[in-house]
């Protein structure tokens, strides 16, 4: 297979559906968490994935990491199809993909000290002496702004921001090339958001690490992401270059999300778009455009026919019937 070395990971028509428990076994229903999503993430960039809770962001990320098996489609990481790998090959490749979690309180084992928590991936991998592990853990502690004195302290001795630093140190100790950051600052005090984001930025500059940054905070995504995708009910509504999407927002859903971001231009305030209703059930999503029940611009065609995700300008795609390019021929 020809490999574009610039692309570290890509999803090709990826779908993840979960069977609903109970009910009629002859008419099994499925939660369509992710449906036919194709995205590419370039080496060394930060890619933002945004959308409301329950839109499929975390399920998509888990499928990219091989934690969830896709119902359909493929994940290609470093040129290799994850599903086609043998378990041993997958385990080896998986070390290059790590994750930091939203909640630094529950993601660290309270009975382990920092040497055990941060060094655990090296212990699992094997082949290192205790001294090598300790030296590498100290190196990681210093990289994330902690010190050798913290080696034998426990998570309860640290603040939320420091615990997230510990989670980052653990995630990067094996030198991964791809890191999923799942809402890494949303559980933290606002005063430490910038510190954690700056730390991630510093690490990326030093190591060339690629980030998938999952967030519902569009202001943060604007400031740190090179590319982004907006998801709604398991589908991509708009994606591409972050600057282009913010300067020329095209999709009604993206416009509504952006209108809710705190406006600092008091002379020229943005019009707030209030979406009516809730996200429909992913068990029975609308037949046409998934956003049609809440869209202020919905037309007849929207309920009947699904718009295609089409490039409207270079590096900027949308799926919306307001643009004739997205309508089927
Ligand atoms: Fe709204 Fe129709 Fe565009 Fe969907 S396709 S976002 S319903 S205008």
Short mmCIF file of C-alpha atoms and ligand atoms in Angstrom, two decimals:
data_model
loop_
_atom_site.label_atom_id
_atom_site.label_comp_id
_atom_site.label_asym_id
_atom_site.label_seq_id
_atom_site.Cartn_x
_atom_site.Cartn_y
_atom_site.Cartn_z
CA UNK A 1 0.00 0.00 0.00
CA UNK A 2 1.30 3.45 -0.88
CA UNK A 3 1.85 5.46 2.27
CA UNK A 4 1.58 9.24 2.56
CA UNK A 5 4.25 9.86 5.21
CA UNK A 6 2.68 13.18 6.10
CA UNK A 7 -0.47 11.46 7.37
CA UNK A 8 0.00 9.66 10.67
CA UNK A 9 -3.52 8.34 11.14
CA UNK A 10 -6.62 8.25 9.01
CA UNK A 11 -10.13 6.92 9.29
CA UNK A 12 -11.73 5.59 6.12
CA UNK A 13 -15.55 5.40 6.17
CA UNK A 14 -15.38 4.50 9.85
CA UNK A 15 -18.58 3.42 11.60
CA UNK A 16 -19.01 2.22 15.19
CA UNK A 17 -22.44 0.85 16.12
CA UNK A 18 -23.31 -0.75 19.46
CA UNK A 19 -26.11 -3.32 19.80
CA UNK A 20 -28.85 -2.23 22.22
CA UNK A 21 -29.30 -4.74 25.04
CA UNK A 22 -32.69 -6.44 25.45
CA UNK A 23 -35.56 -5.96 23.02
CA UNK A 24 -36.48 -8.26 20.16
CA UNK A 25 -33.44 -10.41 19.20
CA UNK A 26 -34.84 -10.75 15.64
CA UNK A 27 -35.03 -7.00 15.24
CA UNK A 28 -31.82 -5.90 16.95
CA UNK A 29 -31.44 -2.12 17.35
CA UNK A 30 -28.08 -0.35 17.23
CA UNK A 31 -26.71 2.90 18.69
CA UNK A 32 -25.06 4.48 15.68
CA UNK A 33 -22.35 6.32 17.61
CA UNK A 34 -20.12 7.01 14.57
CA UNK A 35 -21.33 6.69 10.97
CA UNK A 36 -19.15 6.73 7.88
CA UNK A 37 -16.49 9.17 9.09
CA UNK A 38 -13.37 9.77 6.98
CA UNK A 39 -10.66 12.05 8.40
CA UNK A 40 -6.89 12.44 8.08
CA UNK A 41 -4.53 13.69 10.78
CA UNK A 42 -1.14 15.02 9.72
CA UNK A 43 2.10 14.25 11.49
CA UNK A 44 3.07 16.86 14.09
CA UNK A 45 -0.23 18.77 14.03
CA UNK A 46 -2.98 19.32 16.58
CA UNK A 47 -6.35 18.18 15.23
CA UNK A 48 -9.44 19.37 17.09
CA UNK A 49 -12.62 17.31 17.33
CA UNK A 50 -15.61 19.30 18.58
CA UNK A 51 -19.31 18.78 19.15
CA UNK A 52 -21.86 18.46 21.92
CA UNK A 53 -21.72 15.62 24.48
CA UNK A 54 -22.85 12.34 22.96
CA UNK A 55 -21.97 13.28 19.36
CA UNK A 56 -19.50 10.39 19.03
CA UNK A 57 -16.16 12.22 19.58
CA UNK A 58 -14.79 9.85 22.22
CA UNK A 59 -16.11 6.74 20.42
CA UNK A 60 -14.33 7.90 17.26
CA UNK A 61 -11.08 8.44 19.21
CA UNK A 62 -11.36 5.01 20.84
CA UNK A 63 -11.79 3.43 17.41
CA UNK A 64 -8.71 5.30 16.14
CA UNK A 65 -6.72 3.87 19.06
CA UNK A 66 -7.98 0.34 18.38
CA UNK A 67 -9.78 0.24 21.77
CA UNK A 68 -13.09 -0.21 19.92
CA UNK A 69 -13.42 -2.38 16.83
CA UNK A 70 -15.14 -0.55 13.95
CA UNK A 71 -18.42 -1.96 12.67
CA UNK A 72 -17.35 -0.82 9.23
CA UNK A 73 -14.44 1.03 7.63
CA UNK A 74 -10.76 1.16 8.48
CA UNK A 75 -8.22 2.90 10.68
CA UNK A 76 -4.80 3.32 9.04
CA UNK A 77 -2.04 4.21 11.49
CA UNK A 78 1.51 4.79 10.22
CA UNK A 79 0.40 3.19 6.92
CA UNK A 80 -0.94 0.02 8.57
CA UNK A 81 -4.55 -1.14 8.77
CA UNK A 82 -5.15 -1.75 12.50
CA UNK A 83 -7.73 -4.46 11.84
CA UNK A 84 -5.40 -6.44 9.59
CA UNK A 85 -2.62 -6.68 12.22
CA UNK A 86 -1.88 -9.79 14.25
CA UNK A 87 -2.29 -9.26 18.05
CA UNK A 88 1.49 -9.03 18.59
CA UNK A 89 1.93 -6.49 15.76
CA UNK A 90 -1.04 -4.48 17.08
CA UNK A 91 0.42 -4.43 20.61
CA UNK A 92 3.73 -3.15 19.25
CA UNK A 93 2.09 -0.42 17.12
CA UNK A 94 -0.32 0.55 19.90
CA UNK A 95 2.63 1.78 22.01
CA UNK A 96 2.92 4.70 19.60
CA UNK A 97 -0.65 5.78 20.41
CA UNK A 98 -1.51 7.00 23.90
CA UNK A 99 -4.27 8.92 25.60
CA UNK A 100 -4.72 11.46 28.37
CA UNK A 101 -8.04 11.53 30.11
CA UNK A 102 -10.57 14.15 31.10
CA UNK A 103 -10.59 13.38 34.80
CA UNK A 104 -7.13 13.42 36.40
CA UNK A 105 -8.75 12.44 39.73
CA UNK A 106 -10.03 9.03 38.69
CA UNK A 107 -7.42 8.15 36.05
CA UNK A 108 -4.54 7.71 38.55
CA UNK A 109 -4.38 4.76 40.98
CA UNK A 110 -4.42 6.35 44.47
CA UNK A 111 -2.44 3.42 45.99
CA UNK A 112 0.57 3.85 43.67
CA UNK A 113 3.29 6.47 44.05
CA UNK A 114 4.46 8.49 41.03
CA UNK A 115 7.35 6.14 40.29
CA UNK A 116 4.87 3.25 39.96
CA UNK A 117 2.20 5.26 38.08
CA UNK A 118 4.47 6.93 35.54
CA UNK A 119 6.86 3.97 35.20
CA UNK A 120 4.11 1.34 34.77
CA UNK A 121 4.11 1.41 30.92
CA UNK A 122 7.87 0.63 30.97
CA UNK A 123 7.30 -2.23 33.44
CA UNK A 124 4.54 -3.66 31.21
CA UNK A 125 6.70 -3.33 28.11
CA UNK A 126 9.61 -5.04 29.90
CA UNK A 127 13.34 -5.03 29.19
CA UNK A 128 14.26 -2.14 31.52
CA UNK A 129 16.18 -2.22 34.81
CA UNK A 130 14.60 -0.54 37.88
CA UNK A 131 17.31 2.13 37.65
CA UNK A 132 16.52 2.86 33.98
CA UNK A 133 12.83 3.17 34.83
CA UNK A 134 13.53 5.54 37.71
CA UNK A 135 15.81 7.72 35.58
CA UNK A 136 13.22 7.95 32.80
CA UNK A 137 10.43 8.74 35.31
CA UNK A 138 12.54 11.57 36.76
CA UNK A 139 13.15 12.87 33.22
CA UNK A 140 9.37 12.83 32.59
CA UNK A 141 8.63 14.53 35.94
CA UNK A 142 11.02 17.34 35.08
CA UNK A 143 9.55 17.66 31.59
CA UNK A 144 6.06 18.22 33.02
CA UNK A 145 7.21 20.67 35.72
CA UNK A 146 7.49 18.30 38.72
CA UNK A 147 10.72 17.03 40.31
CA UNK A 148 12.68 14.04 41.64
CA UNK A 149 11.38 14.86 45.14
CA UNK A 150 7.89 13.88 43.93
CA UNK A 151 8.89 10.29 43.00
CA UNK A 152 7.45 8.66 46.10
CA UNK A 153 4.47 10.89 46.64
CA UNK A 154 0.87 9.79 45.94
CA UNK A 155 -1.82 11.34 43.69
CA UNK A 156 -3.70 12.68 46.73
CA UNK A 157 -0.70 14.96 47.46
CA UNK A 158 -1.27 16.88 44.21
CA UNK A 159 -3.73 19.43 42.83
CA UNK A 160 -5.90 18.75 39.75
CA UNK A 161 -3.50 20.53 37.40
CA UNK A 162 -0.51 18.61 38.82
CA UNK A 163 -2.40 15.32 38.46
CA UNK A 164 -3.03 16.10 34.80
CA UNK A 165 0.74 16.70 34.46
CA UNK A 166 1.29 13.25 35.98
CA UNK A 167 -1.17 11.75 33.45
CA UNK A 168 0.73 13.45 30.61
CA UNK A 169 4.09 12.15 31.93
CA UNK A 170 2.71 8.61 32.02
CA UNK A 171 1.24 8.91 28.52
CA UNK A 172 4.48 10.04 26.89
CA UNK A 173 7.02 7.91 28.77
CA UNK A 174 7.26 5.39 25.89
CA UNK A 175 7.79 8.16 23.32
CA UNK A 176 4.50 7.79 21.40
CA UNK A 177 3.95 9.55 18.08
CA UNK A 178 0.19 10.12 18.53
CA UNK A 179 -1.60 11.33 21.64
CA UNK A 180 -5.37 11.59 22.10
CA UNK A 181 -6.23 14.34 24.56
CA UNK A 182 -9.84 13.70 25.61
CA UNK A 183 -11.14 16.97 27.11
CA UNK A 184 -7.83 17.31 29.04
CA UNK A 185 -8.69 20.58 30.77
CA UNK A 186 -12.47 20.43 31.18
CA UNK A 187 -12.32 18.95 34.70
CA UNK A 188 -9.70 21.46 35.84
CA UNK A 189 -9.96 24.88 37.41
CA UNK A 190 -9.99 27.59 34.71
CA UNK A 191 -6.85 29.12 36.26
CA UNK A 192 -4.74 26.08 35.24
CA UNK A 193 -6.14 25.57 31.70
CA UNK A 194 -3.44 27.73 30.11
CA UNK A 195 -0.64 25.96 32.04
CA UNK A 196 -1.69 22.52 30.78
CA UNK A 197 -2.23 23.76 27.21
CA UNK A 198 1.19 25.46 27.25
CA UNK A 199 2.77 22.26 28.56
CA UNK A 200 1.20 20.23 25.70
CA UNK A 201 2.45 22.86 23.24
CA UNK A 202 6.01 22.72 24.67
CA UNK A 203 6.06 18.92 24.48
CA UNK A 204 4.85 19.02 20.89
CA UNK A 205 7.57 21.51 19.92
CA UNK A 206 10.26 19.32 21.52
CA UNK A 207 9.05 15.91 20.31
CA UNK A 208 6.94 16.52 17.18
CA UNK A 209 4.06 14.61 18.80
CA UNK A 210 0.69 14.63 16.97
CA UNK A 211 -2.41 15.43 19.03
CA UNK A 212 -6.06 14.64 18.55
CA UNK A 213 -7.64 17.21 20.85
CA UNK A 214 -11.25 16.44 21.81
CA UNK A 215 -13.12 19.38 23.23
CA UNK A 216 -16.41 21.21 23.39
CA UNK A 217 -14.55 24.46 24.04
CA UNK A 218 -14.31 26.17 20.66
CA UNK A 219 -12.19 29.02 21.97
CA UNK A 220 -9.47 26.54 23.01
CA UNK A 221 -9.71 24.67 19.69
CA UNK A 222 -9.32 27.94 17.79
CA UNK A 223 -6.17 28.82 19.70
CA UNK A 224 -4.33 25.48 19.50
CA UNK A 225 -5.61 23.37 16.56
CA UNK A 226 -4.26 23.36 13.00
CA UNK A 227 -7.19 21.37 11.61
CA UNK A 228 -10.55 20.54 13.11
CA UNK A 229 -13.76 18.59 12.53
CA UNK A 230 -17.22 19.38 13.88
CA UNK A 231 -19.27 16.27 14.68
CA UNK A 232 -23.01 15.96 15.17
CA UNK A 233 -24.81 12.70 15.92
CA UNK A 234 -21.91 10.56 14.72
CA UNK A 235 -21.27 12.45 11.47
CA UNK A 236 -18.81 15.13 10.38
CA UNK A 237 -20.65 18.36 9.53
CA UNK A 238 -17.67 20.59 8.72
CA UNK A 239 -13.92 19.99 8.72
CA UNK A 240 -10.65 21.42 7.49
CA UNK A 241 -8.19 24.19 8.27
CA UNK A 242 -9.15 25.75 11.63
CA UNK A 243 -8.46 29.32 10.50
CA UNK A 244 -10.66 28.92 7.42
CA UNK A 245 -13.51 27.42 9.45
CA UNK A 246 -13.44 30.30 11.95
CA UNK A 247 -13.08 33.00 9.30
CA UNK A 248 -15.60 31.51 6.89
CA UNK A 249 -17.97 29.37 8.94
CA UNK A 250 -20.39 27.69 6.55
CA UNK A 251 -22.37 24.99 8.33
CA UNK A 252 -25.44 26.08 10.37
CA UNK A 253 -24.41 23.78 13.25
CA UNK A 254 -20.87 25.18 13.43
CA UNK A 255 -22.34 28.70 13.31
CA UNK A 256 -24.60 27.86 16.27
CA UNK A 257 -21.70 26.42 18.28
CA UNK A 258 -19.51 29.43 17.54
CA UNK A 259 -22.27 31.88 18.44
CA UNK A 260 -22.20 30.47 21.97
CA UNK A 261 -18.49 31.27 22.47
CA UNK A 262 -17.87 34.22 24.77
CA UNK A 263 -17.77 37.35 22.59
CA UNK A 264 -14.99 39.82 23.34
CA UNK A 265 -15.90 42.24 20.53
CA UNK A 266 -18.36 44.43 22.47
CA UNK A 267 -18.79 46.93 19.59
CA UNK A 268 -19.70 44.21 17.12
CA UNK A 269 -21.42 41.47 19.10
CA UNK A 270 -22.05 38.16 17.38
CA UNK A 271 -25.67 37.10 16.94
CA UNK A 272 -26.44 34.24 19.35
CA UNK A 273 -28.13 31.26 17.67
CA UNK A 274 -30.18 29.23 20.16
CA UNK A 275 -30.77 25.70 18.92
CA UNK A 276 -34.18 24.29 19.78
CA UNK A 277 -34.66 20.72 21.02
CA UNK A 278 -32.20 17.99 21.96
CA UNK A 279 -29.87 15.84 19.89
CA UNK A 280 -32.08 13.06 18.41
CA UNK A 281 -31.49 9.46 19.50
CA UNK A 282 -28.50 7.82 17.78
CA UNK A 283 -30.59 4.62 17.69
CA UNK A 284 -32.92 6.16 15.15
CA UNK A 285 -31.17 9.16 13.56
CA UNK A 286 -33.04 11.35 11.02
CA UNK A 287 -33.06 9.90 7.51
CA UNK A 288 -31.68 12.95 5.70
CA UNK A 289 -29.36 15.51 7.29
CA UNK A 290 -28.83 14.51 10.91
CA UNK A 291 -29.14 18.14 11.99
CA UNK A 292 -32.45 18.81 10.20
CA UNK A 293 -34.69 18.66 13.29
CA UNK A 294 -32.79 21.53 14.93
CA UNK A 295 -31.48 23.47 11.96
CA UNK A 296 -32.80 27.06 11.55
CA UNK A 297 -32.19 26.79 7.76
CA UNK A 298 -33.79 23.38 7.13
CA UNK A 299 -35.49 22.88 3.74
CA UNK A 300 -37.66 20.06 2.34
CA UNK A 301 -34.69 18.23 0.84
CA UNK A 302 -32.91 18.12 4.22
CA UNK A 303 -35.29 15.59 5.80
CA UNK A 304 -35.22 13.28 2.77
CA UNK A 305 -31.68 13.25 1.52
CA UNK A 306 -28.34 13.17 3.29
CA UNK A 307 -25.88 15.87 2.16
CA UNK A 308 -22.43 14.76 1.00
CA UNK A 309 -19.29 16.02 2.75
CA UNK A 310 -17.70 18.09 -0.02
CA UNK A 311 -14.70 20.42 -0.33
CA UNK A 312 -16.07 23.94 -0.80
CA UNK A 313 -12.68 25.66 -0.80
CA UNK A 314 -9.19 24.13 -0.46
CA UNK A 315 -8.88 22.36 2.92
CA UNK A 316 -12.47 23.17 3.94
CA UNK A 317 -15.33 20.64 3.64
CA UNK A 318 -18.95 20.79 4.68
CA UNK A 319 -22.06 18.60 4.48
CA UNK A 320 -25.08 20.87 3.97
CA UNK A 321 -27.75 21.23 1.26
CA UNK A 322 -27.40 25.03 1.41
CA UNK A 323 -24.43 24.39 -0.89
CA UNK A 324 -25.45 22.73 -4.15
CA UNK A 325 -22.12 20.88 -4.34
CA UNK A 326 -23.30 18.74 -1.38
CA UNK A 327 -26.53 17.62 -3.09
CA UNK A 328 -26.50 14.25 -4.83
CA UNK A 329 -26.62 14.44 -8.66
FE1 LIG B 1 -29.58 22.56 7.86
FE2 LIG B 1 -30.36 21.31 5.66
FE3 LIG B 1 -27.85 22.13 5.91
FE4 LIG B 1 -28.77 20.09 7.35
S1 LIG B 1 -28.54 20.16 5.16
S2 LIG B 1 -27.52 21.76 8.06
S3 LIG B 1 -30.83 20.73 7.76
S4 LIG B 1 -29.68 23.42 5.80
#
